[in-house]
Each structure stands twice: as structure tokens, then as C-alpha cells.
Coordinates of C-alpha atoms (C1' of nucleotides) in Angstrom, one line a residue:
Chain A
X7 CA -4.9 -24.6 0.3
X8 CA -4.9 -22.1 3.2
X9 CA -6.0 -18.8 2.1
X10 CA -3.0 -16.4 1.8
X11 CA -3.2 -12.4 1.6
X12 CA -0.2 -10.1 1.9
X13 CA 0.0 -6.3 2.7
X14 CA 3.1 -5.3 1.3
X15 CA 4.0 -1.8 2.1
X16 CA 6.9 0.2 1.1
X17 CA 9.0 1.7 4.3
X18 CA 9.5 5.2 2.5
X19 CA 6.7 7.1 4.1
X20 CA 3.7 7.0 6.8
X21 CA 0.8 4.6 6.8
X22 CA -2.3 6.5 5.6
X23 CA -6.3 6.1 5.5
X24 CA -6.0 4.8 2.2
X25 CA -3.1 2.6 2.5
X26 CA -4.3 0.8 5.6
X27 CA -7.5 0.1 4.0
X28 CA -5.8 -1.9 1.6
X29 CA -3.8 -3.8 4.7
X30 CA -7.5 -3.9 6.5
X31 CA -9.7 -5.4 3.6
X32 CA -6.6 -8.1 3.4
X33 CA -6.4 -8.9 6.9
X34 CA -10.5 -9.1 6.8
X35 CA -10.2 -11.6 4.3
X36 CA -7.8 -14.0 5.8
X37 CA -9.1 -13.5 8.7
X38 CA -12.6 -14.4 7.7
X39 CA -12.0 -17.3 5.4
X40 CA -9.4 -18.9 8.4
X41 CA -6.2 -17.9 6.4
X42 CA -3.1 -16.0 6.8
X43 CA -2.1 -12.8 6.7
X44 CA 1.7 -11.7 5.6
X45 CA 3.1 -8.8 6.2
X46 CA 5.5 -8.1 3.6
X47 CA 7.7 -5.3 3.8
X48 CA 8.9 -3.8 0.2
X49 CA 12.3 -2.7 0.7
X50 CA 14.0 -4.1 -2.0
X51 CA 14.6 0.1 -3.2
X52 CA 17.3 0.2 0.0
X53 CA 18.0 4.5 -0.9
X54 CA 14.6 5.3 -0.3
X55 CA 13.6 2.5 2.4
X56 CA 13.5 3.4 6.2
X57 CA 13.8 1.2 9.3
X58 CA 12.6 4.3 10.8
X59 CA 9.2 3.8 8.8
X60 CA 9.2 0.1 9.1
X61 CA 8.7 0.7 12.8
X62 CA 6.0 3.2 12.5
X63 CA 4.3 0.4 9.9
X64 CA 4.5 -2.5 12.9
X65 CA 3.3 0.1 15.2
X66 CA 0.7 1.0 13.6
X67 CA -0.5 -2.2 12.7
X68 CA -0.4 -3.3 16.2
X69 CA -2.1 0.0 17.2
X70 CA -5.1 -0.8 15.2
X71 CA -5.4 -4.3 16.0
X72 CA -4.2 -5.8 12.6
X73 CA -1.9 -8.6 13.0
X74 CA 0.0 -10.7 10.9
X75 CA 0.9 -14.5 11.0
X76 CA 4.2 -13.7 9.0
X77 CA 6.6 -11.0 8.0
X78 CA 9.6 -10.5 6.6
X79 CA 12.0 -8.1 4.9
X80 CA 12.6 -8.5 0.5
X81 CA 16.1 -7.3 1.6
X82 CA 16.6 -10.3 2.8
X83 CA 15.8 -12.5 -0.3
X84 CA 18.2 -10.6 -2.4
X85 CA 19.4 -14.2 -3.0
X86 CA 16.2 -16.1 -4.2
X87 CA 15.5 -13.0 -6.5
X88 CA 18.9 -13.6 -8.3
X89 CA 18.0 -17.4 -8.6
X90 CA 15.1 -16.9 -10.2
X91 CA 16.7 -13.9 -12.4
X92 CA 19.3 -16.7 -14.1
X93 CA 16.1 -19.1 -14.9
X94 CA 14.3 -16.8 -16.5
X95 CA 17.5 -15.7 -18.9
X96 CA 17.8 -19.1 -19.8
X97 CA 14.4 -19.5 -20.7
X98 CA 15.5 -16.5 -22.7
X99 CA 12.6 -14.1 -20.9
X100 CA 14.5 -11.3 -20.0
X101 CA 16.8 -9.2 -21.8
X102 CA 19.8 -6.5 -21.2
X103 CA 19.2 -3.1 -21.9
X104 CA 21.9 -0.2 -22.3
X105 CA 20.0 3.0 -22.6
X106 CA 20.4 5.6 -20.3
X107 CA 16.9 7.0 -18.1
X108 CA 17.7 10.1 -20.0
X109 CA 17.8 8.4 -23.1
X110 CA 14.8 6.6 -22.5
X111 CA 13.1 9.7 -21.4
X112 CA 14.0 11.6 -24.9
X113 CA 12.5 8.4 -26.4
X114 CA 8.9 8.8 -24.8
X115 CA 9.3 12.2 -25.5
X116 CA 9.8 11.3 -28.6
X117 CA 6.7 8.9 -28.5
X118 CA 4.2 11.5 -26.8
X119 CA 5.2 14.2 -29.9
X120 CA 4.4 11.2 -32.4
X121 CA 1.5 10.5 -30.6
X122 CA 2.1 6.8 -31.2
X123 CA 2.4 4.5 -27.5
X124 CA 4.7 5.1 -25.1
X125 CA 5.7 2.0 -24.7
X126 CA 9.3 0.9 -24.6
X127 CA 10.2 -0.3 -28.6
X128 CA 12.5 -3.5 -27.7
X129 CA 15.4 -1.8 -29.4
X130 CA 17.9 -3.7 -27.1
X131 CA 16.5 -7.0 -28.5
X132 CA 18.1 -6.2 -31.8
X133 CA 21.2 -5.7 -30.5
X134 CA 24.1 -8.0 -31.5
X135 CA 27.2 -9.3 -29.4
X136 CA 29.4 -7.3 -30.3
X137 CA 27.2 -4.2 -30.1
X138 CA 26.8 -5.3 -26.1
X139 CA 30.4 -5.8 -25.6
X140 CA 31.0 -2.2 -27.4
X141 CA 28.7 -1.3 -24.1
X142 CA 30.1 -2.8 -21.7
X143 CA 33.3 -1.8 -23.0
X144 CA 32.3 2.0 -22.9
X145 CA 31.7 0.9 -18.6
X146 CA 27.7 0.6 -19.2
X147 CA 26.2 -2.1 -17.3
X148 CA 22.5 -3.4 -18.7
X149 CA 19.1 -3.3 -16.5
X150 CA 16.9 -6.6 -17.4
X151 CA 13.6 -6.2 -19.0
X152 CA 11.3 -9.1 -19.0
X153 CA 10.3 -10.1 -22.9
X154 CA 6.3 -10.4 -22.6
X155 CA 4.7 -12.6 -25.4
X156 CA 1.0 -12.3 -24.8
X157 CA -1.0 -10.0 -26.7
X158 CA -3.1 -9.6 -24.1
X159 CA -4.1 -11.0 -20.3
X160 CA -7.2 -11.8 -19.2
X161 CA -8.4 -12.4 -15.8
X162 CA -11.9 -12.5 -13.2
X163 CA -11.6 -9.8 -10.7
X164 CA -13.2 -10.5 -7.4
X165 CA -14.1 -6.8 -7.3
X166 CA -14.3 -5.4 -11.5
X167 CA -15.5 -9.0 -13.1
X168 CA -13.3 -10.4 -16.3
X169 CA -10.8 -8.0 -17.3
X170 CA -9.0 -7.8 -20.7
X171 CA -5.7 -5.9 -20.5
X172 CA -3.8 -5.7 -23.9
X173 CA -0.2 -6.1 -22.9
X174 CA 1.5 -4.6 -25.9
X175 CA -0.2 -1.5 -24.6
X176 CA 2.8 -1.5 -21.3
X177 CA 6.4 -1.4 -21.7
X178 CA 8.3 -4.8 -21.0
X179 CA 8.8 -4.2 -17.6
X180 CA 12.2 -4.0 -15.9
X181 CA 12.9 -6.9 -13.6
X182 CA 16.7 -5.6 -12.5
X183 CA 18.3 -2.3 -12.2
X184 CA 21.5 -1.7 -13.6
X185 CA 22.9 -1.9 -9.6
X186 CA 21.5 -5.3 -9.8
X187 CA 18.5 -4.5 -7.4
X188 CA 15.4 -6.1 -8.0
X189 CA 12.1 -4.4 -8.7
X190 CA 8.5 -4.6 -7.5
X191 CA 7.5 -6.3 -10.5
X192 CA 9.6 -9.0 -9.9
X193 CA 10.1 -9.0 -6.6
X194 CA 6.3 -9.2 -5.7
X195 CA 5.8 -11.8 -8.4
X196 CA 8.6 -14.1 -6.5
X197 CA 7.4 -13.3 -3.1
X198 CA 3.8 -14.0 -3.9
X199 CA 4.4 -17.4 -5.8
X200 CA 7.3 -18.4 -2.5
X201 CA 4.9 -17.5 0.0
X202 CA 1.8 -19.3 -1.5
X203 CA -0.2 -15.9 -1.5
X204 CA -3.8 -16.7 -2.9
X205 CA -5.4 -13.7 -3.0
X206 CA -4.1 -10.4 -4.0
X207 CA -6.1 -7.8 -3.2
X208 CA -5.0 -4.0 -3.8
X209 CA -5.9 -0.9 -5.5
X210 CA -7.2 -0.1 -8.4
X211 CA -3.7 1.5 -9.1
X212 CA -2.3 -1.8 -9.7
X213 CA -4.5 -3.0 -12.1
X214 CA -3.0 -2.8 -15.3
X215 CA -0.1 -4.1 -14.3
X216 CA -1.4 -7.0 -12.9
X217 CA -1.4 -8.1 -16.5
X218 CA 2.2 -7.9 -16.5
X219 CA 2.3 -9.7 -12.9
X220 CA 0.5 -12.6 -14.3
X221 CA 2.5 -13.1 -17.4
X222 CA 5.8 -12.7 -15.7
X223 CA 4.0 -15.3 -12.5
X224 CA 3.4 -17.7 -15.7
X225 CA 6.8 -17.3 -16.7
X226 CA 7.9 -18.5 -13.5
X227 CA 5.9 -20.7 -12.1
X228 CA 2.1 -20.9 -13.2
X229 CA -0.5 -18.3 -12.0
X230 CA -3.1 -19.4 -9.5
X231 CA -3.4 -15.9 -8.1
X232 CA -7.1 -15.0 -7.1
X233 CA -7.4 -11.0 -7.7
X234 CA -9.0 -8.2 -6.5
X235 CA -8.7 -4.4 -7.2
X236 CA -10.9 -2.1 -5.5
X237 CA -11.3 1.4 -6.3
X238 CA -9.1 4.1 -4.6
X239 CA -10.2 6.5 -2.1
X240 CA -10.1 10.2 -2.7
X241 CA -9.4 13.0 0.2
X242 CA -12.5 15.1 1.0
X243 CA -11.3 17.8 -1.0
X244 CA -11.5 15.1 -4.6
X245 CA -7.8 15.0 -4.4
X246 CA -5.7 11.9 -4.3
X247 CA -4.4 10.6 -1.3
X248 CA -0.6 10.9 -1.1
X249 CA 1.4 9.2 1.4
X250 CA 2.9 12.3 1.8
X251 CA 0.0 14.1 2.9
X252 CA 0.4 13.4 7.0
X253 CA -3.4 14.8 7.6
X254 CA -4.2 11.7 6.5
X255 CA -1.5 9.5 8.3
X256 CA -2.8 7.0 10.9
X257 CA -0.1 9.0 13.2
X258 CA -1.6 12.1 12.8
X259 CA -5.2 10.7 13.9
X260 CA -3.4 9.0 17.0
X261 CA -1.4 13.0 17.7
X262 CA -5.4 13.6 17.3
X263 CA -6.3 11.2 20.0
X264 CA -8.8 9.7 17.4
X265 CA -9.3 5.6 19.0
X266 CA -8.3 3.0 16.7
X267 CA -11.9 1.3 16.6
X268 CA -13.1 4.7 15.2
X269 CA -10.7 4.7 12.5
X270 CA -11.7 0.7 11.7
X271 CA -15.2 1.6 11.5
X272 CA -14.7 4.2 8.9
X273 CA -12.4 2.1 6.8
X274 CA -14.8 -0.7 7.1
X275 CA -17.7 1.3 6.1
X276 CA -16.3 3.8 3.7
X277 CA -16.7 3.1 0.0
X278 CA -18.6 -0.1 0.3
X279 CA -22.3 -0.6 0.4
X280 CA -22.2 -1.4 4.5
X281 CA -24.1 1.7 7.2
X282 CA -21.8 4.4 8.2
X283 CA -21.8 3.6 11.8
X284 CA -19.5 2.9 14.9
X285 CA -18.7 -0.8 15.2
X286 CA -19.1 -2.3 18.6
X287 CA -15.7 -4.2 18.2
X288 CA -13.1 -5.7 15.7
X289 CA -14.6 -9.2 16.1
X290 CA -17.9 -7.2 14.9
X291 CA -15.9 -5.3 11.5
X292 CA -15.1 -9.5 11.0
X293 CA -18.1 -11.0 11.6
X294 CA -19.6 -8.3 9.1
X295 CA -16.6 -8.1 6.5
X296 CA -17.5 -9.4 2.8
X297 CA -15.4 -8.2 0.0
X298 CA -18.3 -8.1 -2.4
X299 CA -19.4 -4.8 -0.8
X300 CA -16.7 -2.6 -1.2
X301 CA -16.7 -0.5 -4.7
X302 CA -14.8 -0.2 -7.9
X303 CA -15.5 4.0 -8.0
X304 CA -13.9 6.3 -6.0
X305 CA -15.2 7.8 -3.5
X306 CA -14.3 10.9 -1.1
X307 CA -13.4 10.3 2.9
X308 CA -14.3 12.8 4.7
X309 CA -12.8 13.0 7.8
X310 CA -15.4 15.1 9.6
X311 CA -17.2 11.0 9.6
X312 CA -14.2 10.0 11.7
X313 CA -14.4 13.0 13.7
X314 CA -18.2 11.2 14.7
X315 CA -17.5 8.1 15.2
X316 CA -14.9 9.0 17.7
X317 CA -17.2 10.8 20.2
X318 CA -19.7 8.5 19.8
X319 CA -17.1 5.7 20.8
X320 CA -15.6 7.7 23.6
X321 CA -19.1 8.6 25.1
X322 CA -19.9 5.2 26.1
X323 CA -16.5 4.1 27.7
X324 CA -15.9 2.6 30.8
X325 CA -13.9 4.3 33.6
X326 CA -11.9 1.4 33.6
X327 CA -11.4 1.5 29.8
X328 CA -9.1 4.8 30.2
X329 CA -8.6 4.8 33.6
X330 CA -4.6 5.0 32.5
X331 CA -5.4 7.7 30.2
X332 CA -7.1 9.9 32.4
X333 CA -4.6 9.3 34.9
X334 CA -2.4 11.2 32.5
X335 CA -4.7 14.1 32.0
X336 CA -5.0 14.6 36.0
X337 CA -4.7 12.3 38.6
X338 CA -7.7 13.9 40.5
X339 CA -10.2 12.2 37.4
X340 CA -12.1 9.5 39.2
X341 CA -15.0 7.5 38.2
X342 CA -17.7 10.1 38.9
X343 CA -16.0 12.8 36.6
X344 CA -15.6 10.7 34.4
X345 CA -19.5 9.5 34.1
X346 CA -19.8 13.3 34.3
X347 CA -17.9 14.6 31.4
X348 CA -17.8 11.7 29.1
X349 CA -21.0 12.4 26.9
X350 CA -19.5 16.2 26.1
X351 CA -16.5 15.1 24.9
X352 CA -14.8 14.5 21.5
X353 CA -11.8 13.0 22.3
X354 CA -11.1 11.1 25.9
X355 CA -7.6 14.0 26.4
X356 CA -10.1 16.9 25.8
X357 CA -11.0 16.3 29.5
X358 CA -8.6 18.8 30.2
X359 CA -11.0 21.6 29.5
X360 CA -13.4 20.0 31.8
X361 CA -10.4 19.2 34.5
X362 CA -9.7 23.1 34.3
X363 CA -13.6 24.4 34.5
X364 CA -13.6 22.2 37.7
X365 CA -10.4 22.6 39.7
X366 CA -9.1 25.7 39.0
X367 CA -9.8 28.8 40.9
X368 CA -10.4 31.4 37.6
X369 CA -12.2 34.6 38.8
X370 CA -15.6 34.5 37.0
X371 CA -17.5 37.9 37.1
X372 CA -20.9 37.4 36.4
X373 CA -23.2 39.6 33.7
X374 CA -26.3 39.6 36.0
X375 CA -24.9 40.1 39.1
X376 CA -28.0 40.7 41.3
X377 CA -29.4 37.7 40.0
X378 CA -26.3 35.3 40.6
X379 CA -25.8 37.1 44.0
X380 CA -29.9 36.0 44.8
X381 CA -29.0 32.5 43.1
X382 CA -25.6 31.7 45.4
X383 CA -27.7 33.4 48.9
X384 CA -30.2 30.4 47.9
X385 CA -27.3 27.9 47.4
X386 CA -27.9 24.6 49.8
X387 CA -25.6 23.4 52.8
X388 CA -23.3 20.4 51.3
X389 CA -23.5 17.2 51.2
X390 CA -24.8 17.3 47.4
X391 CA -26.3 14.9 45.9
X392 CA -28.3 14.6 42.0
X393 CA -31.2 16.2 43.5
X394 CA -29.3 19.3 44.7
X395 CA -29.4 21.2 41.6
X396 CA -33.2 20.7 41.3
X397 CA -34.0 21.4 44.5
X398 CA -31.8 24.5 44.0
X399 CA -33.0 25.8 40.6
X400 CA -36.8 25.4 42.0
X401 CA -35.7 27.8 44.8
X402 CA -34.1 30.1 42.4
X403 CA -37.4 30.2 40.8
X404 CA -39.9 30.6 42.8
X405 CA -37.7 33.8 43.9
X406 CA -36.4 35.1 40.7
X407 CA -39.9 34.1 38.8
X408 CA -37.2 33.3 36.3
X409 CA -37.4 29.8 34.2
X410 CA -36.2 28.2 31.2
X411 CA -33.4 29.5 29.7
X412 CA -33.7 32.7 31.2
X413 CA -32.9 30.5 34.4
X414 CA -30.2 27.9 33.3
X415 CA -27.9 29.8 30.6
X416 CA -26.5 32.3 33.1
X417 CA -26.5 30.0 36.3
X418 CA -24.4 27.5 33.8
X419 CA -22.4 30.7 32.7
X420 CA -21.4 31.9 36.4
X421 CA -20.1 28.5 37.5
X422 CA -18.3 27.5 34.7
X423 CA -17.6 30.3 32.5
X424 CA -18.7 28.7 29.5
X425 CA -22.4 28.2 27.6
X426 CA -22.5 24.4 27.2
X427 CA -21.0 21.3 28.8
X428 CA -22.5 18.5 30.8
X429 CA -25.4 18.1 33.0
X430 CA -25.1 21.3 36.0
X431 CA -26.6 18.5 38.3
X432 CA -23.3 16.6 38.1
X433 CA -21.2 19.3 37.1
X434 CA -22.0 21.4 40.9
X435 CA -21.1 18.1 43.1
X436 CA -17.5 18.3 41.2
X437 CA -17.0 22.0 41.3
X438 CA -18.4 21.9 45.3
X439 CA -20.0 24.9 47.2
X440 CA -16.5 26.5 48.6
X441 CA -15.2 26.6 45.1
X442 CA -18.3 28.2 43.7
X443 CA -18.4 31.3 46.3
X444 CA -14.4 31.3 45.6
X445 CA -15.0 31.6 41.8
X446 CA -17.7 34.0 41.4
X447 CA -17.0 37.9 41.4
X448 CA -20.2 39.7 43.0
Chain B
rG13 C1' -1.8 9.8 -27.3
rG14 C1' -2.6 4.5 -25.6
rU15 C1' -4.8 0.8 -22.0
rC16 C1' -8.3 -0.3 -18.2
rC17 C1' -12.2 1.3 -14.9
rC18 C1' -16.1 4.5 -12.9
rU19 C1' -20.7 8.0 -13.1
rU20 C1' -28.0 7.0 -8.4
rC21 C1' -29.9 12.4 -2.6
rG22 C1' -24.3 17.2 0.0
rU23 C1' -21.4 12.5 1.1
rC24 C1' -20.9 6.7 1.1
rU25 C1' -24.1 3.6 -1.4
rA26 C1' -28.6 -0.5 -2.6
rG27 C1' -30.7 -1.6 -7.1
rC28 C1' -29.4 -6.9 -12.2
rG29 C1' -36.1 -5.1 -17.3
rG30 C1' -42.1 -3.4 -14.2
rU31 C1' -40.0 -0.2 -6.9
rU32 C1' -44.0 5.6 -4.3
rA33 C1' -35.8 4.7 -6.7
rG34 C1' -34.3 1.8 -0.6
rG35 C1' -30.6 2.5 3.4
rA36 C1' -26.6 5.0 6.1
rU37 C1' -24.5 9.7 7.2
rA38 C1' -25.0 14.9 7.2
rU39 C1' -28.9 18.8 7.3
rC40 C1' -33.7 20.8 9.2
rU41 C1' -38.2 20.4 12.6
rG42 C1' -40.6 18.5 17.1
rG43 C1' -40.1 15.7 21.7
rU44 C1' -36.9 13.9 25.9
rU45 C1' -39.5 20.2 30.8
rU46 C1' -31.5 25.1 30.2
rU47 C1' -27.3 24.5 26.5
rC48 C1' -24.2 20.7 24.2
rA49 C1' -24.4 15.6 23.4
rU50 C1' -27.5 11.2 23.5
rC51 C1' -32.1 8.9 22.4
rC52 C1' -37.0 9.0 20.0
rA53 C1' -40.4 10.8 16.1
rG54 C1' -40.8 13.3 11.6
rA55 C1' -39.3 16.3 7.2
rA56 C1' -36.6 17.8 3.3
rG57 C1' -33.0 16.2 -0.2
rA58 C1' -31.8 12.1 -6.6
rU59 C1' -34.2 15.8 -14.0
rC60 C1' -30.6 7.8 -11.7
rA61 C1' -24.1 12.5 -16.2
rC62 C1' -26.1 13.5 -21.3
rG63 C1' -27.9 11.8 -26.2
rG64 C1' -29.7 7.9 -29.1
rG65 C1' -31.2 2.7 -29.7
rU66 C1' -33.7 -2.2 -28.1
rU67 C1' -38.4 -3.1 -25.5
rC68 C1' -45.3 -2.8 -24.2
rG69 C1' -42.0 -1.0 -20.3
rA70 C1' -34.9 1.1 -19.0
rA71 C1' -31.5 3.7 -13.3
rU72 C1' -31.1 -1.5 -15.0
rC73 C1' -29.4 -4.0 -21.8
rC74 C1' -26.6 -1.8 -26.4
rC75 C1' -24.1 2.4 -28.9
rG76 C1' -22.2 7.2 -28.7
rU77 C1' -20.8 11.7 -26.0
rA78 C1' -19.2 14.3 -21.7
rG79 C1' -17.0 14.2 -16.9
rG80 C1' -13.9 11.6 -13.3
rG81 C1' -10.1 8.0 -11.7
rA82 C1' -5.9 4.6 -12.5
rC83 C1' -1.7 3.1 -15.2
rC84 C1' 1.7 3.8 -19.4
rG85 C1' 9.2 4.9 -14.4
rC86 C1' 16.2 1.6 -13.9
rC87 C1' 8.9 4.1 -8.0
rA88 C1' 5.7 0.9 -5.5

RNA sequence: GGUCCCUUCGUCUAGCGGUUAGGAUAUCUGGUUUUCAUCCAGAAGAUCACGGGUUCGAAUCCCGUAGGGACCGCCA
């Protein structure tokens, strides 16, 4: 049996840090044990589902480098859902309910002030024929609640270890809505039996009703489902991630100009027992990956990691490696300015401050005038090479009796107009003598 | 209220009955003869949530308490 994992997101919002760990620790694991990985896409709730956001899903995906041997759309299985909804009312599994949402809602209301379980009381199963077609004659239609028999469900968790879930602690869950639409519980159950899935692996959020899944998978067909619930990450403030928090969103980072190996490292790294370091590669987040390390508490991201990673990535790129990029920033970028600027940057597009410092002609009136003044009488003839500045700065020495900081910080100031940035020695060749007398205001 | 889970340096974590409680990251110091970054060396940082029990011995096993998380939907 081929290993099978699934990420199965719903199209209703953006893909987030916490989200896509889930899709990453599942495309790990097929990936690493020679499986397959399914991209399912949960749009069975059509009001709320967006093509618009099952786009930006695929993109992002392919942006990170996670790809899938399969996908498809629950929309389109409408059909095989309503199969398996008439077998499992003739096995007499599901049942039709006729109370309202704000009927059921005053009834766990109800519950809560009791302080019994709020847990749906199988009213409709008492109801006789003639009590239904009073219903339907009043223009109700019934939602389908699957009858769960178990008292309770047990099953080993790759990540948590044998769980116990008493069942009669959750409501028999509702397969069908009233408009005949499928839900998540069923829907998933289905997909994951069709699809020979093997592994489930998601967050902890799902875990109790994994018990449900498993009762309603043995109703249908007979579990074989290996699962796996990890522990959910929390944002750096302690809160919980919400897919509608777009600090968090995969997009955002991209707007941010974050690389996508930066992000990989994090996710493979955060909340498990591996280093937090920058990965060399995605083959090297593979070669590493074992489930076994990630945790069952949460923990916090912080993004300031990510933040990190990224210029420590970016630092060591190639010129060929964003040679396309740079293009973009400023055509006049070649190799040399790039080797120049790289190791002060934090993201590849903040080049821009460095293009600026170097080509444009912005007055800069020194502090120490009489110093800069001795400093630019002592400047050498061009060509420049890296032993110009040295050469120059000993000069500026010997007649300034100047040194250390005293020496550099207001030479560094004059030329560029800020405190830090990269090496002067490279920095002067892109600048060039005639811009430097241009620039400086004696 | 019910069900399930979690709790070790600031943060992410290792630890499976005897460890100077280890690593990563962040922080600080020194060095790499300006800054920033990098790299190297070093330092500091954990009453192992709390209380009790078992044991010669507990971060580790058991019970309780507290705190945190998840779920309890005609969402996923």
C-alpha cells in the first residue's frame, strides 16, 4: 500500500504559517516514505468557498515548492457523497432531523444552564411517521445526523500515543444539510476512504473528532486510517492563529519579500525538537524530516526567527540566483554590487536603499568639514581597486593623526550619508571619485 | 459544564529512575585592526508549574491542584 497523505484546505480564506505546516509535515511524509500527496480542496460549503482563494492555495503551494501528485475539487463528487448517503440510511446510520439552528441553539442553551453535556439529545430519533410528515407538511426539510453506537473510540496516535475519546461526549454529527450539501465530516470520511489516504495527519484541533471520523469510516467501509495530530502553533503574541489574521499569511511574507526556503526552514524547525537554523535546500528539510520530532504542546512562532533566517539566506546568494530580481530593482545592479551589498541586506528588494546611496546625486554636507575637505584633497587618481580605500585611509592618517573610529564613522558618513552599510572598500569603487566630489558639500 | 491534550533557560526543545539537566535561537562579552553583517571564542540564562506519594534515589512513575490549549456548529 503506497503511502497516502492529503492536505485538504478550505478555499474561504489565505494560506497561513500554521495552515501550511500542516500541508508541509504531510507532503514531508509522503515524500519521505515514497508516497503521495493529494491535494484536496474542501469546497463542498459552495457560499463561503472561493476560486479566488483556491488559486492563491495552488500558488502558494507551488511558490513554496510543495507539490501534489493529485487534486481535485469535493464539488465535484457531489454525486458519490449522495451514494454513500442512501447506504448508510439503509443500514439505518443516519437519521432526519427537523429542528431549526435556533431551536437547537435554545437547546444548548438550555444544556449549558443545566450544566449537563451539550450534546445533541437524539430527540428526532423518537419521532414517528406521522410526526415527520406533519414536518414536511409545515415545508420543513430534515438535515441527516449520523446515529453513533460506540461508547467510546480508541486509537494510537503517531504523535499523542493511544487515545480514548468517549463518543457520547460529541453530538451525532450532521452528515447533510437541510440544502442537501454534504459536510466535512462526511465528506472527508468518503474522500479519505475513495482516495486510499493512509495517513492523516492534522492539528490537534481535529482530534476529538477524529473519534467521530473513525466510527462514521467503520460505518462505511472499515478504518485503516493511520493518525496523527500535532499540537497547534500559537502567534508570538500567545494568541491563536486565525486565517484571518493576513500578518501571518504566506502572501503577506511574499509582499515582505521573505524567500520561500526561509519560510520552509522555520516551519520545519518550529515546534519540533530539530535546530533552529536555515536549511541549505528542500531536499535537505526531506532528507531531515521525521514526524516523531514535532510536539504535541503549543508553542509560539515568532516571526522575528523568520525575519533571520531570511538574511542569512539572502547573504549568501549567487548573482545569478536573483539576477531577474535585481534587474527589477535597477538595471544598473551587476555582479560586483551585488557581492557588495549582499551581506547588509535583509531582504534581496531592500537593494534599493543601497541602489540610491550609490547612484544618486543627494547633496551631503558634511559635520567635520575641514576634516572631509583634508580627506577628499588626499583622495587617489582612479582606476580603484580593493586596495584603494586602504591606501587612502593610511594617507588620511598619517595627516589627520586620526584612527579608529574617529577615522572611519565620518568618512563612511560623508560618502554615503548613513552610519553603517557594507565594506567602504567596495562601497568607493561603486560610488566612483566624480560622484564623491559631486556629493559632498565643503 | 463535558471530552481530550499540554506544562524543562526569553523562545523552540532533548531527556524515558542515578546527567555538572543537553542543544538551538535570542541576549551579553572578547576577537576577526571603523559601523552593520558574517565567522570564531566565551559568558550569562531553567526553584524542571505547584503539592503530595512510590523509591536508597524522581524532570522522569502515581495521585491531586493550578495554569494553558483544542473540541463540544445545518464551519472546516
Amino acid at each position: 500500500m503506497t503511502v497516502t497523505t492529503r492536505f485538504a484546505p478550505s478555499p474561504t480564506g489565505l494560506l497561513h504559517l500554521g495552515n501550511i505546516r500542516t500541508a508541509l509535515i504531510n507532503w514531508l511524509f509522503a515524500r519521505t516514505n515514497n508516497g503521495k500527496f493529494i491535494l484536496r480542496i474542501d469546497d463542498t460549503d459552495t457560499e463561503r468557498s472561493k476560486d479566488e482563494y483556491v488559486s492563491k492555495i495552488k500558488y502558494d503551494l507551488e511558490w513554496l515548492g510543495i507539490d501534489y501528485d493529485e487534486t481535485f475539487n469535493q464539488s465535484s463528487r457531489f454525486d458519490v457523497y449522495k451514494e454513500r448517503f442512501e447506504s448508510l440510511k439503509d443500514q439505518g446510520r443516519i437519521y432526519p432531523c427537523y429542528e431549526t439552528p435556533e431551536e437547537l441553539e435554545r437547546k444548548r442553551k438550555l444544556q449549558l444552564a443545566a450544566g449537563g453535556k451539550q450534546v445533541y439529545d437524539r430527540s428526532a430519533l423518537k419521532l414517528s411517521d406521522q410526526e415527520k410528515r406533519g414536518f414536511e407538511s409545515e415545508g420543513r426539510k430534515p438535515h441527516w445526523r449520523f446515529l453513533m453506537k460506540s461508547e467510546s473510540i480508541k486509537w494510537n496516535d503517531i504523535l499523542k500515543g493511544d487515545i480514548e475519546i468517549d463518543l457520547t461526549s460529541l453530538s451525532d454529527p450532521v452528515l447533510f444539510r437541510e440544502d442537501g450539501v454534504p459536510l466535512y465530516t462526511f465528506s472527508s470520511a468518503v474522500d479519505d476512504i475513495d482516495f486510499n489516504v493512509t495517513n492523516v495527519i492534522r492539528g490537534d484541533d481535529h482530534t476529538s473528532n477524529t473519534a467521530v471520523q473513525i466510527e462514521l469510516i467503520n460505518a462505511l467501509d472499515k478504518n485503516n486510517l493511520i493518525f496523527a495530530h500535532h499540537a497547534l502553533l500559537k502567534a508570538s503574541s500567545g494568541d491563536k492563529l486565525s486565517k484571518r489574521d493576513n500578518v501571518i499569511s504566506i502572501e503577506s511574507f511574499r509582499d515582505l519579500n521573505i524567500e520561500p526556503l526561509a519560510i520552509l526552514s522555520l516551519l520545519a524547525t518550529i515546534g519540533t525538537s530539530n535546530s533552529i537554523e536555515l536549511k541549505d535546500s528542500i531536499d535537505q528539510i526531506i532528507n531531515e524530516f521525521k514526524i516523531k520530532t514535532i510536539s504535541t504542546s503549543p508553542g509560539r512562532i515568532e516571526t522575528d526567527l523568520l525575519n533571520a533566517l531570511n538574511r542569512k539566506l539572502i547573504q549568501n546568494y549567487d548573482f545569478d540566483t536573483v539576477k531577474d530580481r535585481l534587474e527589477k530593482v535597477d538595471k544598473k545592479i551587476d555582479e560586483k554590487f551585488w557581492t557588495a551589498i549582499r551581506g547588509n541586506l535583509n531582504t534581496v528588494e531592500e537593494i534599493k536603499q543601497w541602489t540610491d546611496i550609490v547612484y544618486d546625486s543627494k547633496i551631503i554636507e558634511p559635520k567635520d568639514k575641514e576634516f572631509i575637505s583634508t580627506a577628499i584633497d588626499l583622495m587617489p587618481e582612479e582606476p580603484w581597486d580593493d586596495d584603494t580605500w586602504d591606501q587612502w585611509t593610511s594617507a588620511i592618517k598619517e595627516k589627520t593623526n586620526r584612527k579608529g573610529k574617529e577615522l572611519f564613522l565620518p568618512l563612511r558618513e560623508a560618502f554615503t550619508g548613513v552610519s553603517q552599510g557594507p565594506e567602504m572598500k567596495k562601497l568607493i569603487q561603486l560610488i566612483g571619485r566624480d560622484k564623491i566630489i559631486e556629493r559632498v558639500k565643503l
